[in-house]
């Protein structure tokens, strides 16, 4: 007899984006002539930067020679890429992060769920609500939760609302939790966290011996120079935070796959509640990666390295600016159409209050059927997302402008 991981049976029907894809596919079959505009999943649309393409082409040619061929690479990533990341993303911003603490991977989604492999099953876990669904679902799969409640929340998780009412701030809980997932700039609300707010979380984590899992996949979209791009801009974060970063959204690598996770050497945990001995999270993550992961391809890592060349930096800036102009158009046009809009100023997501308090999935169906526009229902990100809707700024200018005209015509 085959026994399955019964925790999977606790999961709600489908992962959000495949469920949207399913509904869109059914709509497409029923309406073959419809011209759909997809502002749902945050998938980039613009071509890869020239600097990345040239570097990957050169790497392919190298691989075609005896001298330049590369087999298995280091599981943690090539040192030249880790050095470039540590210098450009951290040291130049005043963060004390070394190349040894960078683990190159094929995605932040994978890393933010795989990290549970090295964490115990008795941790008290906090997530925001709304939240990137991967954090919740991967905890359900691991058995860290009870059953789902009518509200869509899971027993055993601690939810921190980030809503209009609290200005989308993740407020510090009044009791200890062991692990906290934070994502800023935020997916899905597009809200940001100031250095002061992150400082409160770092103080809390240090006081309670907690671990912050900080997802900074959207940091490149920050326009306000006063906002932190990394949690390590806050003193003390090296002792309490892991950070996830990605080349997916800044350099258009969603289909190319390259990301990285920062695990500072100071991070420690315990093997049991009674244990006096510290265990290094860096050691465990390194052990996990070298066992279960064979690294990102040489070619792709060369492409990622090119992001840090001067041409690459200019091209990535142009890409993020392009998407942020889209976000600004969405914000402006929807506000003119009388909708309440949030986010979209330092993040590629615009968070919209549904008109007349329409249910999020009903609004999804309405936009799909009446305007042939695909967005993401807020309730898919958690109970506090009900009554909201997310539009992504990742699309061509024509499509964004066309989508706005269609919405205004409704
Ligand atoms: C989203 O739309 O929330 C993101 O694209 C999901 C992801 O990056 O995995």
Tab-separated table of C-alpha atoms and ligand atoms in Angstrom:
chain	number	residue	atom	x	y	z
A	1	UNK	CA	0.000	0.000	0.000
A	2	UNK	CA	1.222	3.498	-0.799
A	3	UNK	CA	0.738	6.064	1.929
A	4	UNK	CA	0.572	9.664	0.795
A	5	UNK	CA	1.473	12.835	2.636
A	6	UNK	CA	-1.994	13.403	4.096
A	7	UNK	CA	-1.163	17.046	4.776
A	8	UNK	CA	-1.746	17.678	1.068
A	9	UNK	CA	-5.393	16.729	1.607
A	10	UNK	CA	-5.782	19.736	3.885
A	11	UNK	CA	-4.944	22.110	1.021
A	12	UNK	CA	-7.705	24.148	-0.515
A	13	UNK	CA	-8.703	23.109	-4.047
A	14	UNK	CA	-5.839	24.364	-6.211
A	15	UNK	CA	-2.905	26.714	-6.027
A	16	UNK	CA	-4.246	30.174	-6.893
A	17	UNK	CA	-2.589	30.732	-10.268
A	18	UNK	CA	-3.377	27.318	-11.780
A	19	UNK	CA	-6.990	27.859	-10.664
A	20	UNK	CA	-7.038	31.181	-12.507
A	21	UNK	CA	-5.464	29.523	-15.550
A	22	UNK	CA	-8.173	26.851	-15.423
A	23	UNK	CA	-10.965	29.457	-15.433
A	24	UNK	CA	-9.273	31.456	-18.189
A	25	UNK	CA	-8.832	28.337	-20.321
A	26	UNK	CA	-12.523	27.454	-19.942
A	27	UNK	CA	-13.429	31.021	-20.901
A	28	UNK	CA	-11.133	30.845	-23.949
A	29	UNK	CA	-12.743	27.620	-25.147
A	30	UNK	CA	-16.224	29.090	-24.753
A	31	UNK	CA	-15.174	32.399	-26.379
A	32	UNK	CA	-12.585	31.578	-29.038
A	33	UNK	CA	-12.561	35.075	-30.540
A	34	UNK	CA	-11.997	36.943	-27.267
A	35	UNK	CA	-8.794	38.952	-27.017
A	36	UNK	CA	-7.627	38.427	-23.460
A	37	UNK	CA	-5.346	40.809	-21.578
A	38	UNK	CA	-3.511	39.064	-18.760
A	39	UNK	CA	-2.786	41.191	-15.722
A	40	UNK	CA	-3.093	38.256	-13.340
A	41	UNK	CA	0.039	36.328	-12.452
A	42	UNK	CA	3.071	38.570	-12.060
A	43	UNK	CA	4.874	37.206	-15.084
A	44	UNK	CA	7.113	39.561	-17.038
A	45	UNK	CA	6.523	40.203	-20.730
A	46	UNK	CA	9.463	42.317	-21.966
A	47	UNK	CA	12.524	40.703	-23.616
A	48	UNK	CA	15.602	39.723	-21.612
A	49	UNK	CA	18.199	42.508	-21.257
A	50	UNK	CA	20.791	42.541	-24.051
A	51	UNK	CA	23.648	42.264	-21.531
A	52	UNK	CA	22.182	39.017	-20.132
A	53	UNK	CA	21.557	37.563	-23.583
A	54	UNK	CA	25.106	38.350	-24.765
A	55	UNK	CA	26.585	36.787	-21.628
A	56	UNK	CA	24.465	33.651	-22.023
A	57	UNK	CA	25.364	33.347	-25.729
A	58	UNK	CA	29.070	33.648	-24.888
A	59	UNK	CA	28.621	31.027	-22.157
A	60	UNK	CA	26.989	28.624	-24.614
A	61	UNK	CA	29.963	29.032	-26.975
A	62	UNK	CA	32.364	28.435	-24.086
A	63	UNK	CA	30.489	25.243	-23.259
A	64	UNK	CA	31.141	24.121	-26.837
A	65	UNK	CA	34.903	24.018	-26.232
A	66	UNK	CA	37.016	21.557	-24.268
A	67	UNK	CA	38.582	24.319	-22.171
A	68	UNK	CA	35.340	26.184	-21.513
A	69	UNK	CA	33.068	23.235	-20.816
A	70	UNK	CA	31.413	23.139	-17.380
A	71	UNK	CA	29.825	20.094	-15.760
A	72	UNK	CA	28.285	20.184	-12.304
A	73	UNK	CA	28.879	23.577	-10.749
A	74	UNK	CA	29.137	24.399	-7.044
A	75	UNK	CA	25.712	23.752	-5.434
A	76	UNK	CA	25.878	27.160	-3.778
A	77	UNK	CA	26.527	28.961	-7.066
A	78	UNK	CA	29.703	30.136	-8.805
A	79	UNK	CA	31.813	32.413	-6.639
A	80	UNK	CA	31.961	35.149	-9.322
A	81	UNK	CA	28.139	35.483	-9.222
A	82	UNK	CA	27.999	35.344	-5.413
A	83	UNK	CA	30.751	37.997	-5.211
A	84	UNK	CA	28.865	40.251	-7.639
A	85	UNK	CA	25.649	39.861	-5.617
A	86	UNK	CA	27.319	40.457	-2.252
A	87	UNK	CA	29.082	43.566	-3.524
A	88	UNK	CA	26.322	45.191	-5.571
A	89	UNK	CA	23.158	44.230	-3.709
A	90	UNK	CA	24.550	44.408	-0.187
A	91	UNK	CA	27.985	45.881	0.481
A	92	UNK	CA	27.381	48.960	-1.729
A	93	UNK	CA	24.182	49.571	0.282
A	94	UNK	CA	26.081	49.300	3.552
A	95	UNK	CA	24.929	45.752	4.388
A	96	UNK	CA	27.470	43.400	5.893
A	97	UNK	CA	26.806	40.319	3.722
A	98	UNK	CA	29.561	38.165	2.247
A	99	UNK	CA	29.594	35.984	-0.867
A	100	UNK	CA	29.794	32.920	1.372
A	101	UNK	CA	26.353	33.744	2.753
A	102	UNK	CA	24.699	33.829	-0.706
A	103	UNK	CA	23.086	30.636	-2.044
A	104	UNK	CA	22.227	30.866	-5.753
A	105	UNK	CA	19.078	28.948	-6.701
A	106	UNK	CA	16.452	28.532	-9.390
A	107	UNK	CA	13.772	30.604	-7.668
A	108	UNK	CA	12.555	32.392	-4.564
A	109	UNK	CA	9.290	30.491	-4.628
A	110	UNK	CA	11.241	27.228	-4.291
A	111	UNK	CA	13.590	28.604	-1.640
A	112	UNK	CA	10.849	30.151	0.474
A	113	UNK	CA	9.150	26.766	0.683
A	114	UNK	CA	12.290	24.569	0.748
A	115	UNK	CA	13.585	26.487	3.751
A	116	UNK	CA	11.054	24.544	5.836
A	117	UNK	CA	13.249	21.455	5.299
A	118	UNK	CA	15.720	22.817	7.843
A	119	UNK	CA	13.153	24.123	10.343
A	120	UNK	CA	11.434	22.045	13.020
A	121	UNK	CA	7.758	21.206	13.257
A	122	UNK	CA	6.978	22.884	16.571
A	123	UNK	CA	7.543	26.473	15.518
A	124	UNK	CA	4.801	29.036	15.970
A	125	UNK	CA	4.477	30.560	12.500
A	126	UNK	CA	3.138	33.965	11.495
A	127	UNK	CA	2.117	35.117	8.031
A	128	UNK	CA	0.471	38.298	6.874
A	129	UNK	CA	-3.060	38.260	5.511
A	130	UNK	CA	-3.259	38.775	2.528
A	131	UNK	CA	-0.104	36.821	1.754
A	132	UNK	CA	1.810	35.192	-1.111
A	133	UNK	CA	0.028	31.777	-0.964
A	134	UNK	CA	3.249	29.740	-1.241
A	135	UNK	CA	4.226	30.516	2.370
A	136	UNK	CA	0.928	29.137	3.671
A	137	UNK	CA	0.580	26.153	1.348
A	138	UNK	CA	4.131	24.952	1.940
A	139	UNK	CA	3.504	25.001	5.701
A	140	UNK	CA	0.298	23.022	5.166
A	141	UNK	CA	2.217	20.470	3.058
A	142	UNK	CA	4.876	20.174	5.765
A	143	UNK	CA	2.250	19.444	8.436
A	144	UNK	CA	2.778	22.695	10.306
A	145	UNK	CA	-0.941	23.534	10.351
A	146	UNK	CA	-4.264	22.032	11.269
A	147	UNK	CA	-7.294	21.966	9.013
A	148	UNK	CA	-8.582	24.859	6.971
A	149	UNK	CA	-11.345	26.898	8.629
A	150	UNK	CA	-14.441	28.377	6.956
A	151	UNK	CA	-12.603	31.688	6.709
A	152	UNK	CA	-9.982	30.033	4.481
A	153	UNK	CA	-7.381	30.416	7.233
A	154	UNK	CA	-5.566	27.374	8.629
A	155	UNK	CA	-5.592	26.298	12.246
A	156	UNK	CA	-2.200	26.654	13.836
A	157	UNK	CA	-0.957	29.604	11.776
A	158	UNK	CA	-0.925	33.102	13.227
A	159	UNK	CA	-2.292	35.679	10.761
A	160	UNK	CA	-1.260	39.337	10.792
A	161	UNK	CA	-3.762	41.429	8.825
A	162	UNK	CA	-2.296	44.004	6.439
A	163	UNK	CA	-5.288	45.995	5.356
A	164	UNK	CA	-6.473	49.486	4.507
A	165	UNK	CA	-7.514	49.830	8.165
A	166	UNK	CA	-3.932	49.507	9.411
A	167	UNK	CA	-2.350	51.236	6.428
A	168	UNK	CA	-1.015	47.856	5.198
A	169	UNK	CA	1.486	47.733	8.065
A	170	UNK	CA	2.434	44.326	9.428
A	171	UNK	CA	1.926	45.068	13.125
A	172	UNK	CA	4.069	43.353	15.761
A	173	UNK	CA	2.146	40.584	17.587
A	174	UNK	CA	1.595	40.935	21.323
A	175	UNK	CA	2.928	37.413	21.924
A	176	UNK	CA	5.977	35.468	20.728
A	177	UNK	CA	6.097	33.612	17.410
A	178	UNK	CA	9.141	31.719	16.160
A	179	UNK	CA	8.988	32.285	12.421
A	180	UNK	CA	7.608	35.305	10.589
A	181	UNK	CA	7.215	35.609	6.822
A	182	UNK	CA	7.448	39.195	5.588
A	183	UNK	CA	7.364	40.331	1.957
A	184	UNK	CA	8.177	43.957	1.109
A	185	UNK	CA	7.526	45.519	-1.346
A	186	UNK	CA	4.466	43.451	-0.753
A	187	UNK	CA	2.877	40.875	-2.941
A	188	UNK	CA	-0.106	41.267	-3.299
A	189	UNK	CA	-0.913	44.719	-1.842
A	190	UNK	CA	2.034	46.632	-3.330
A	191	UNK	CA	2.594	48.201	0.124
A	192	UNK	CA	6.099	48.940	1.397
A	193	UNK	CA	7.797	48.824	4.808
A	194	UNK	CA	9.953	51.670	6.098
A	195	UNK	CA	13.285	51.030	7.769
A	196	UNK	CA	11.642	51.962	11.062
A	197	UNK	CA	8.927	49.316	10.612
A	198	UNK	CA	11.472	46.649	9.696
A	199	UNK	CA	13.488	47.769	12.718
A	200	UNK	CA	10.524	46.970	14.978
A	201	UNK	CA	10.395	43.456	13.505
A	202	UNK	CA	14.123	42.936	13.943
A	203	UNK	CA	13.873	44.093	17.597
A	204	UNK	CA	10.947	41.743	18.137
A	205	UNK	CA	12.774	38.814	16.511
A	206	UNK	CA	15.941	39.409	18.541
A	207	UNK	CA	13.927	39.656	21.768
A	208	UNK	CA	11.955	36.466	21.086
A	209	UNK	CA	14.705	34.451	19.341
A	210	UNK	CA	12.535	34.341	16.227
A	211	UNK	CA	13.501	34.022	12.587
A	212	UNK	CA	12.262	36.462	9.925
A	213	UNK	CA	11.905	35.014	6.415
A	214	UNK	CA	12.137	38.190	4.356
A	215	UNK	CA	11.037	38.053	0.733
A	216	UNK	CA	12.552	40.967	-1.180
A	217	UNK	CA	11.779	39.699	-4.690
A	218	UNK	CA	10.324	43.119	-5.650
A	219	UNK	CA	13.015	45.402	-4.179
A	220	UNK	CA	14.128	46.615	-7.638
A	221	UNK	CA	10.765	48.345	-8.081
A	222	UNK	CA	11.276	50.683	-5.113
A	223	UNK	CA	11.203	54.290	-6.339
A	224	UNK	CA	11.440	56.064	-2.982
A	225	UNK	CA	15.106	56.384	-1.993
A	226	UNK	CA	14.244	56.377	1.701
A	227	UNK	CA	12.869	52.840	1.643
A	228	UNK	CA	15.074	49.853	2.525
A	229	UNK	CA	15.787	47.323	-0.241
A	230	UNK	CA	17.040	44.670	2.158
A	231	UNK	CA	16.269	43.707	5.736
A	232	UNK	CA	20.032	43.754	6.350
A	233	UNK	CA	19.875	47.549	6.140
A	234	UNK	CA	18.533	47.236	9.686
A	235	UNK	CA	21.101	46.648	12.436
A	236	UNK	CA	20.734	43.252	14.059
A	237	UNK	CA	19.053	41.596	11.051
A	238	UNK	CA	22.066	39.334	10.505
A	239	UNK	CA	21.141	37.598	13.765
A	240	UNK	CA	17.488	37.006	12.920
A	241	UNK	CA	16.712	37.099	9.182
A	242	UNK	CA	17.015	35.085	5.993
A	243	UNK	CA	16.385	37.033	2.771
A	244	UNK	CA	15.045	35.761	-0.560
A	245	UNK	CA	15.865	37.599	-3.797
A	246	UNK	CA	15.226	36.879	-7.425
A	247	UNK	CA	16.282	37.862	-10.955
A	248	UNK	CA	12.775	36.972	-12.164
A	249	UNK	CA	11.118	40.335	-11.933
A	250	UNK	CA	13.984	42.833	-12.261
A	251	UNK	CA	15.799	41.121	-15.164
A	252	UNK	CA	12.884	39.191	-16.661
A	253	UNK	CA	14.187	35.762	-15.607
A	254	UNK	CA	10.801	34.154	-14.831
A	255	UNK	CA	11.411	31.673	-17.649
A	256	UNK	CA	15.206	31.640	-17.326
A	257	UNK	CA	15.291	30.860	-13.573
A	258	UNK	CA	17.820	32.358	-11.223
A	259	UNK	CA	17.465	33.662	-7.685
A	260	UNK	CA	19.349	33.602	-4.410
A	261	UNK	CA	18.872	33.288	-0.690
A	262	UNK	CA	20.985	34.975	1.943
A	263	UNK	CA	21.679	32.993	5.110
A	264	UNK	CA	23.975	34.896	7.489
A	265	UNK	CA	26.448	32.850	9.482
A	266	UNK	CA	25.148	34.211	12.798
A	267	UNK	CA	21.720	32.558	12.453
A	268	UNK	CA	21.155	29.821	14.990
A	269	UNK	CA	18.373	27.467	16.061
A	270	UNK	CA	17.971	24.608	18.546
A	271	UNK	CA	17.347	20.942	17.839
A	272	UNK	CA	14.811	20.641	20.693
A	273	UNK	CA	13.072	23.054	23.034
A	274	UNK	CA	15.306	21.831	25.887
A	275	UNK	CA	18.575	21.843	23.952
A	276	UNK	CA	21.329	24.171	25.146
A	277	UNK	CA	23.353	23.862	21.963
A	278	UNK	CA	23.024	26.179	18.992
A	279	UNK	CA	22.753	24.793	15.486
A	280	UNK	CA	23.896	26.924	12.531
A	281	UNK	CA	21.153	27.541	9.960
A	282	UNK	CA	23.855	28.262	7.351
A	283	UNK	CA	25.329	24.778	7.914
A	284	UNK	CA	21.921	23.140	7.607
A	285	UNK	CA	20.921	25.064	4.482
A	286	UNK	CA	24.280	24.302	2.895
A	287	UNK	CA	23.805	20.608	3.755
A	288	UNK	CA	20.272	20.659	2.357
A	289	UNK	CA	21.248	22.348	-0.895
A	290	UNK	CA	24.273	20.132	-1.528
A	291	UNK	CA	22.099	17.049	-1.031
A	292	UNK	CA	18.952	18.053	-2.895
A	293	UNK	CA	20.101	20.619	-5.451
A	294	UNK	CA	22.687	20.589	-8.223
A	295	UNK	CA	22.875	24.309	-8.772
A	296	UNK	CA	21.753	26.652	-11.538
A	297	UNK	CA	23.240	26.145	-14.992
A	298	UNK	CA	26.548	27.853	-15.795
A	299	UNK	CA	24.907	29.625	-18.742
A	300	UNK	CA	22.125	31.125	-16.646
A	301	UNK	CA	24.505	32.186	-13.883
A	302	UNK	CA	26.607	34.032	-16.482
A	303	UNK	CA	23.383	35.744	-17.593
A	304	UNK	CA	22.607	36.733	-13.992
A	305	UNK	CA	26.145	38.018	-13.467
A	306	UNK	CA	25.655	40.357	-16.454
A	307	UNK	CA	22.860	42.105	-14.525
A	308	UNK	CA	25.655	43.710	-12.470
A	309	UNK	CA	27.643	45.020	-15.473
A	310	UNK	CA	27.151	48.715	-16.175
A	311	UNK	CA	25.138	47.919	-19.322
A	312	UNK	CA	23.107	45.338	-17.377
A	313	UNK	CA	22.340	47.802	-14.583
A	314	UNK	CA	21.089	50.393	-17.092
A	315	UNK	CA	18.965	47.808	-18.930
A	316	UNK	CA	17.437	46.439	-15.743
A	317	UNK	CA	16.657	49.978	-14.595
A	318	UNK	CA	14.929	50.621	-17.948
A	319	UNK	CA	12.874	47.436	-17.526
A	320	UNK	CA	11.738	48.172	-13.987
A	321	UNK	CA	10.956	51.794	-14.934
A	322	UNK	CA	8.867	50.566	-17.831
A	323	UNK	CA	6.761	48.337	-15.566
A	324	UNK	CA	6.467	51.073	-12.963
A	325	UNK	CA	5.125	53.436	-15.653
A	326	UNK	CA	2.522	50.754	-16.372
A	327	UNK	CA	1.683	50.660	-12.666
A	328	UNK	CA	1.311	54.413	-12.628
A	329	UNK	CA	-1.054	54.312	-15.654
A	330	UNK	CA	-3.154	51.612	-13.960
A	331	UNK	CA	-3.336	53.618	-10.727
A	332	UNK	CA	-4.254	56.859	-12.490
A	333	UNK	CA	-6.837	55.424	-14.869
A	334	UNK	CA	-8.574	53.294	-12.254
A	335	UNK	CA	-8.717	56.197	-9.812
A	336	UNK	CA	-10.262	58.309	-12.589
A	337	UNK	CA	-12.786	55.520	-13.137
A	338	UNK	CA	-13.776	55.949	-9.473
A	339	UNK	CA	-12.034	52.908	-8.014
A	340	UNK	CA	-10.005	52.966	-4.803
A	341	UNK	CA	-6.425	51.926	-5.587
A	342	UNK	CA	-3.434	51.136	-3.385
A	343	UNK	CA	0.166	50.078	-4.013
A	344	UNK	CA	1.728	50.404	-7.460
A	345	UNK	CA	4.096	53.211	-6.391
A	346	UNK	CA	7.061	51.118	-5.238
A	347	UNK	CA	5.837	47.721	-6.411
A	348	UNK	CA	4.536	46.293	-9.686
A	349	UNK	CA	1.159	45.395	-8.165
A	350	UNK	CA	-1.915	47.588	-7.821
A	351	UNK	CA	-4.390	46.541	-5.123
A	352	UNK	CA	-7.949	47.589	-5.892
A	353	UNK	CA	-11.061	47.736	-3.749
A	354	UNK	CA	-13.795	45.964	-5.693
A	355	UNK	CA	-16.686	48.304	-6.535
A	356	UNK	CA	-19.813	48.014	-4.360
A	357	UNK	CA	-18.011	45.418	-2.205
A	358	UNK	CA	-18.374	42.765	-4.902
A	359	UNK	CA	-16.844	39.453	-3.881
A	360	UNK	CA	-13.280	39.054	-5.285
A	361	UNK	CA	-14.013	35.995	-7.455
A	362	UNK	CA	-17.256	37.584	-8.756
A	363	UNK	CA	-15.221	40.633	-9.776
A	364	UNK	CA	-12.691	38.317	-11.430
A	365	UNK	CA	-15.475	36.676	-13.464
A	366	UNK	CA	-17.040	40.057	-14.243
A	367	UNK	CA	-13.790	41.516	-15.630
A	368	UNK	CA	-13.047	38.311	-17.515
A	369	UNK	CA	-16.494	38.124	-19.122
A	370	UNK	CA	-17.212	41.805	-19.695
A	371	UNK	CA	-13.742	43.158	-20.513
A	372	UNK	CA	-11.740	40.007	-21.221
A	373	UNK	CA	-9.207	41.079	-18.597
A	374	UNK	CA	-7.534	38.599	-16.256
A	375	UNK	CA	-6.602	39.814	-12.788
A	376	UNK	CA	-6.165	38.059	-9.451
A	377	UNK	CA	-8.943	37.901	-6.843
A	378	UNK	CA	-7.770	39.279	-3.507
A	379	UNK	CA	-9.384	36.459	-1.552
A	380	UNK	CA	-6.927	34.071	-3.250
A	381	UNK	CA	-4.266	35.676	-1.061
A	382	UNK	CA	-6.174	35.221	2.187
A	383	UNK	CA	-9.349	36.089	4.055
A	384	UNK	CA	-8.355	39.752	4.439
A	385	UNK	CA	-8.012	40.015	0.660
A	386	UNK	CA	-11.743	39.474	0.183
A	387	UNK	CA	-13.298	42.491	-1.515
A	388	UNK	CA	-10.007	43.347	-3.220
A	389	UNK	CA	-8.451	42.578	-6.566
A	390	UNK	CA	-4.839	42.645	-7.779
A	391	UNK	CA	-3.690	43.905	-11.167
A	392	UNK	CA	-0.117	43.290	-12.233
A	393	UNK	CA	1.868	45.918	-14.123
A	394	UNK	CA	3.756	43.239	-16.058
A	395	UNK	CA	2.507	43.637	-19.622
A	396	UNK	CA	3.093	45.649	-22.773
A	397	UNK	CA	2.137	49.346	-22.781
A	398	UNK	CA	-0.499	48.694	-25.450
A	399	UNK	CA	-2.143	45.981	-23.401
A	400	UNK	CA	-2.124	48.050	-20.222
A	401	UNK	CA	-3.659	51.045	-22.011
A	402	UNK	CA	-6.172	48.841	-23.776
A	403	UNK	CA	-7.128	47.168	-20.485
A	404	UNK	CA	-7.693	50.541	-18.842
A	405	UNK	CA	-9.904	51.719	-21.735
A	406	UNK	CA	-11.937	48.531	-21.456
A	407	UNK	CA	-12.427	48.966	-17.710
A	408	UNK	CA	-13.403	52.618	-18.104
A	409	UNK	CA	-15.941	51.646	-20.772
A	410	UNK	CA	-17.742	49.213	-18.432
B	1	LIG	C1	2.464	36.412	-8.414
B	1	LIG	O1	1.782	36.698	-9.382
B	1	LIG	O2	2.088	36.556	-7.252
B	1	LIG	C2	3.840	35.927	-8.686
B	1	LIG	O3	4.102	35.899	-10.028
B	1	LIG	C3	4.011	34.589	-8.208
B	1	LIG	C4	5.424	34.176	-8.241
B	1	LIG	O4	6.335	34.971	-8.473
B	1	LIG	O5	5.628	33.002	-8.001
